CSV table of C-alpha atoms in Angstrom, one decimal:
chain,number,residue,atom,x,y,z
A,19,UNK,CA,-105.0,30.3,32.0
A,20,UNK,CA,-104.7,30.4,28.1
A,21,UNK,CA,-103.7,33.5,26.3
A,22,UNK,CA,-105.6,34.3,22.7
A,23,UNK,CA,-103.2,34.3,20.1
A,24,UNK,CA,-103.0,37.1,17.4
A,25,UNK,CA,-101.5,36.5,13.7
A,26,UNK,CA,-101.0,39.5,11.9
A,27,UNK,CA,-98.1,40.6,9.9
A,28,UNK,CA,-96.1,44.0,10.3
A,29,UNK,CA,-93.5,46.5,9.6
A,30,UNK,CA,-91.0,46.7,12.0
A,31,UNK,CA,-90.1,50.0,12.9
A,32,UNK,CA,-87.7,50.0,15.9
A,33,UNK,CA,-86.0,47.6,17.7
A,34,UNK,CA,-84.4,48.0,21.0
A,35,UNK,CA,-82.1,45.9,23.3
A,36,UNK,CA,-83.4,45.5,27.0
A,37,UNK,CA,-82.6,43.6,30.0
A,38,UNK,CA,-80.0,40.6,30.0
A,39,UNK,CA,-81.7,39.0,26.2
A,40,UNK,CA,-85.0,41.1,25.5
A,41,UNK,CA,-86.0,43.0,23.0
A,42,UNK,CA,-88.6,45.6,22.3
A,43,UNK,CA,-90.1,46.4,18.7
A,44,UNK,CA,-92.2,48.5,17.3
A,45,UNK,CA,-94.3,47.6,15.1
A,46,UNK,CA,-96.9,49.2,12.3
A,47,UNK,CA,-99.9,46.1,11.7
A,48,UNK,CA,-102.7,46.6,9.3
A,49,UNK,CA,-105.2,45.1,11.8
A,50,UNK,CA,-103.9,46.7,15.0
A,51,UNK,CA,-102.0,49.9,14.4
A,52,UNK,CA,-99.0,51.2,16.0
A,53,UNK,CA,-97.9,48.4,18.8
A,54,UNK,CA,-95.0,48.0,21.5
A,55,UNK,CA,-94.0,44.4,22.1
A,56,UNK,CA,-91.3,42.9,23.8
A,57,UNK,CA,-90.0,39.7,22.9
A,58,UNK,CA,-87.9,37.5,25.7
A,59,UNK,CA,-84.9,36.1,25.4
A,60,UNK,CA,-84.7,37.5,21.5
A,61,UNK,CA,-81.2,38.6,21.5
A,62,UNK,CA,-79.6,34.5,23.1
A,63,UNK,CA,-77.8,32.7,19.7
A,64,UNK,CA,-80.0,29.5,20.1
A,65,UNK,CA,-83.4,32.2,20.2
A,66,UNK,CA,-85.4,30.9,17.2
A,67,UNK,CA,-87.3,34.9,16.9
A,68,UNK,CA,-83.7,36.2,16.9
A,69,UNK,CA,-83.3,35.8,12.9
A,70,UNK,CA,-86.7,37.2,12.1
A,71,UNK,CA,-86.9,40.7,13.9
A,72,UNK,CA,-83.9,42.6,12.2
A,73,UNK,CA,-85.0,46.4,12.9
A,74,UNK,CA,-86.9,47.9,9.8
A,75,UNK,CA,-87.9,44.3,8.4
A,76,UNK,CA,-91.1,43.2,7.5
A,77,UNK,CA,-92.8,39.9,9.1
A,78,UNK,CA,-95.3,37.4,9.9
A,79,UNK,CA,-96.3,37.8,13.5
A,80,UNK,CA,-97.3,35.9,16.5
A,81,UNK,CA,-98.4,37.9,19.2
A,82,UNK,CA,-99.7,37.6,22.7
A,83,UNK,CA,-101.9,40.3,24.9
A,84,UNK,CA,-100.2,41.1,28.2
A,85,UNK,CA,-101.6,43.4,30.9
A,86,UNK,CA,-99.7,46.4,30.0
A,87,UNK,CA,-97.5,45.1,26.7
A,88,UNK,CA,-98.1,43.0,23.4
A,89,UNK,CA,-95.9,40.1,23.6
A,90,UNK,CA,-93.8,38.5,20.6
A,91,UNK,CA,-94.2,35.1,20.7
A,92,UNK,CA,-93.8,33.9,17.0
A,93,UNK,CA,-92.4,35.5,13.9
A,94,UNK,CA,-91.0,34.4,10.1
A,95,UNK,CA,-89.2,37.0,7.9
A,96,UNK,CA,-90.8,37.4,4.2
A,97,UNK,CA,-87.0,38.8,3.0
A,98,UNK,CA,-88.9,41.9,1.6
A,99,UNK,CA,-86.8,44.6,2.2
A,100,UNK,CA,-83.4,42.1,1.9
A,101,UNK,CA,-81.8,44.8,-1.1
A,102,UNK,CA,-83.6,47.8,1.0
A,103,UNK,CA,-81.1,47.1,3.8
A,104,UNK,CA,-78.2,46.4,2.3
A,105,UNK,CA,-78.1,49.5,-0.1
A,106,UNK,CA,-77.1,52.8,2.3
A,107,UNK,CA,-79.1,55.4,0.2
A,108,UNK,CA,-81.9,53.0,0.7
A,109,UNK,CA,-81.7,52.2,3.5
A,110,UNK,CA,-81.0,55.5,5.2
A,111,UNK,CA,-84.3,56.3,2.9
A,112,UNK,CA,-86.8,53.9,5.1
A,113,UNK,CA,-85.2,54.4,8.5
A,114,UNK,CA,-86.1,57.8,8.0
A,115,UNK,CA,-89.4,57.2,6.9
A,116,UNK,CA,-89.8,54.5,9.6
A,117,UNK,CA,-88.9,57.2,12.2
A,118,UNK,CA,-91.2,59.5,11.4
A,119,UNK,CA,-94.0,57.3,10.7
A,120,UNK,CA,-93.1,55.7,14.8
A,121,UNK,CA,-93.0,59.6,15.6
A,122,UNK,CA,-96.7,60.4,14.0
A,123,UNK,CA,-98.4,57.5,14.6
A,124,UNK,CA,-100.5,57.6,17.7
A,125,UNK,CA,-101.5,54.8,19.5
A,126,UNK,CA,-103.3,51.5,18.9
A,127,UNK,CA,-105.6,51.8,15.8
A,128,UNK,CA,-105.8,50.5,12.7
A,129,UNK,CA,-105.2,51.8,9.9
A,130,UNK,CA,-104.9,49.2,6.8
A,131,UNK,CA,-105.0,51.9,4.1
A,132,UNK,CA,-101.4,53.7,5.7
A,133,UNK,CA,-100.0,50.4,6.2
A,134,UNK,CA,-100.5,48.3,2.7
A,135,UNK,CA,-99.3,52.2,1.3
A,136,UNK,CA,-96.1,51.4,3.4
A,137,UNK,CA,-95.4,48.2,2.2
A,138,UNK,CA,-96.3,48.8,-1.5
A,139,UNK,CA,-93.8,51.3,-1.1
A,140,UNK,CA,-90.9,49.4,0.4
A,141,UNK,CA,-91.6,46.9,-2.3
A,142,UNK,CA,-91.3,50.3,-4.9
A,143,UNK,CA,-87.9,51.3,-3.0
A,144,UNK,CA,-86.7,47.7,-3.3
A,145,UNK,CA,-86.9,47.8,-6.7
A,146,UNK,CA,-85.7,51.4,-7.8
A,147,UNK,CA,-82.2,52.6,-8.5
A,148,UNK,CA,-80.3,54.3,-6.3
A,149,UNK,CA,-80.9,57.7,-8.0
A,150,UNK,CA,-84.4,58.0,-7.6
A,151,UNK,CA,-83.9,57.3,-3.9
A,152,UNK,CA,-84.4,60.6,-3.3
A,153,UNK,CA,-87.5,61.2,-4.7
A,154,UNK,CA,-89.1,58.2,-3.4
A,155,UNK,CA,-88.8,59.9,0.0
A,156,UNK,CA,-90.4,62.7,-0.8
A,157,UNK,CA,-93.5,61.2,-1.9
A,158,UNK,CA,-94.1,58.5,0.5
A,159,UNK,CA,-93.5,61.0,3.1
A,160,UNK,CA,-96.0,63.2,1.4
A,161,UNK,CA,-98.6,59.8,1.3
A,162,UNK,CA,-97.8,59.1,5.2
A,163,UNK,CA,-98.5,62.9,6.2
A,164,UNK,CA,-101.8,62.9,3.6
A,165,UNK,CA,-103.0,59.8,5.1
A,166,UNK,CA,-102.3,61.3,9.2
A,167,UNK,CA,-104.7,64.4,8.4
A,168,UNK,CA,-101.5,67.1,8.3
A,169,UNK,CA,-101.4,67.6,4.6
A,170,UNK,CA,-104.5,68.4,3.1
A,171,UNK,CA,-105.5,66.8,-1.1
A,172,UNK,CA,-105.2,69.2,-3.8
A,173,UNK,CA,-105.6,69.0,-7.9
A,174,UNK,CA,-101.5,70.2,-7.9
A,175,UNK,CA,-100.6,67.0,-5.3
A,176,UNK,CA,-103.6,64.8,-6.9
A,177,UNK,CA,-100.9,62.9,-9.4
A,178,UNK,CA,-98.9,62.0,-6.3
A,179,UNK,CA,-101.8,60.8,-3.7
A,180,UNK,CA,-103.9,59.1,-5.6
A,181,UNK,CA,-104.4,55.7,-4.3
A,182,UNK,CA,-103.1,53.4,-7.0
A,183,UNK,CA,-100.0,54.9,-7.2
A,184,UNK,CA,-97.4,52.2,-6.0
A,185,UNK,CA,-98.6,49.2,-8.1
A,186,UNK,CA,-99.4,50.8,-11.5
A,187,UNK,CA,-97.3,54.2,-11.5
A,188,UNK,CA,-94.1,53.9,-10.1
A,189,UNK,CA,-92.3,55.3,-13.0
A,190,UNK,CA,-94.6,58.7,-12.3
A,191,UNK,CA,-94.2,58.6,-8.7
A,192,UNK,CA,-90.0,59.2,-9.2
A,193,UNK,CA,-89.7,60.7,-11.6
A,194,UNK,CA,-90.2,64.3,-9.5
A,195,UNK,CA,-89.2,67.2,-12.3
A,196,UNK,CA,-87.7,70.1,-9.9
A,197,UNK,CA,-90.4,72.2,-9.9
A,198,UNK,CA,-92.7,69.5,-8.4
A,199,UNK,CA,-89.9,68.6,-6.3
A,200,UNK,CA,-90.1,71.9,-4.3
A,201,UNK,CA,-93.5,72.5,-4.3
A,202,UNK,CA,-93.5,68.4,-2.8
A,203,UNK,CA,-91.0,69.5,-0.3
A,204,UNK,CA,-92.5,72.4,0.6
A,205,UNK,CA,-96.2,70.8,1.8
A,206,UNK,CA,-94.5,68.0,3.4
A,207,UNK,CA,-92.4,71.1,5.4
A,208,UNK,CA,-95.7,72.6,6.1
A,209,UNK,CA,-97.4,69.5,7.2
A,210,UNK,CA,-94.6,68.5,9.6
A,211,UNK,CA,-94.7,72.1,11.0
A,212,UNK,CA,-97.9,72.1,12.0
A,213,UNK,CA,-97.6,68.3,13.3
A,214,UNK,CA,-95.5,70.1,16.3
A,215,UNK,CA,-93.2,67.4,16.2
């Protein structure tokens, strides 16, 4: 019997070590959501996947429909978040993120809009200086809790939300004056309150 296979590309969110070589990722896809796959044999030196899945990369992927799990059967790095990763503040930055997004997310359903808003801004945080690390967090965890439902549009957050921001307004996006700061901070502390995480 022939299994169908599925191209997509994706975030990787999480990755954990199980078994003698496995692996299991999480992954955020535009076309199928928030997925689980494991990946066999992933973590053996001769594996071919085992260069492409570093945790909190970004991919082309090759998957495979089990009965209960996706399997990872093919993958190829695209190197975008290399400078992410090996920057701390950065890379502190987007595990965070990544951890909350894997902790909101439910489920199996796409969502292109929330991921292409992810990846324009990983390719924003790889190109920012350290200093406005900070406020880069703040807004794209403002976007991901806008785009989930628990953090409602206003005129006040409009400048931050609006959909265009990554490509054309980067410079606006961090470049949070301190009293936009709080009031940021303080809907993104309201959202995740009443997301009962």
């Amino acid at each position: 019997m022939s299994h169908q296979l599925y191209q997509t590309e994706g975030l990787i969110l999480a990755a954990h070590d199980y078994g003698e070589a496995n692996g299991f990722y999480q992954l955020l896809t535009p076309d199928l959501g928030l997925i689980g796959a494991s990946a066999q044999g992933v973590r053996h030196l001769k594996s071919k996947l085992r260069p492409q899945l570093g945790s909190l990369s970004h991919a082309k992927l090759t998957l495979v429909r089990g009965r209960q799990v996706w399997r990872l059967v093919g993958a190829e790095a695209s190197g975008l978040l290399a400078s992410v990763l090996s920057e701390a503040s950065k890379h502190r930055a987007w595990a965070r993120v990544a951890l909350l997004a894997r902790r909101l997310i439910r489920g199996e359903a796409a969502d292109a809009r929330l991921y292409e808003d992810l990846l324009a801004g990983l390719t924003v945080l790889n190109q920012i200086e350290s200093a406005q690390v900070v406020d880069f967090e703040a807004v794209i965890v403002l976007r991901l809790l806008n785009s989930l439902g628990y953090v409602q549009e206003s005129v006040a957050l409009a400048p931050w939300l609006q959909a265009d921001l990554w490509p054309s307004g980067a410079g606006l996006a961090l470049a949070l004056p301190a009293p936009e700061r709080e009031r940021v901070i303080s809907v993104i502390n309201y959202g995740l309150e009443h997301s009962q995480l």
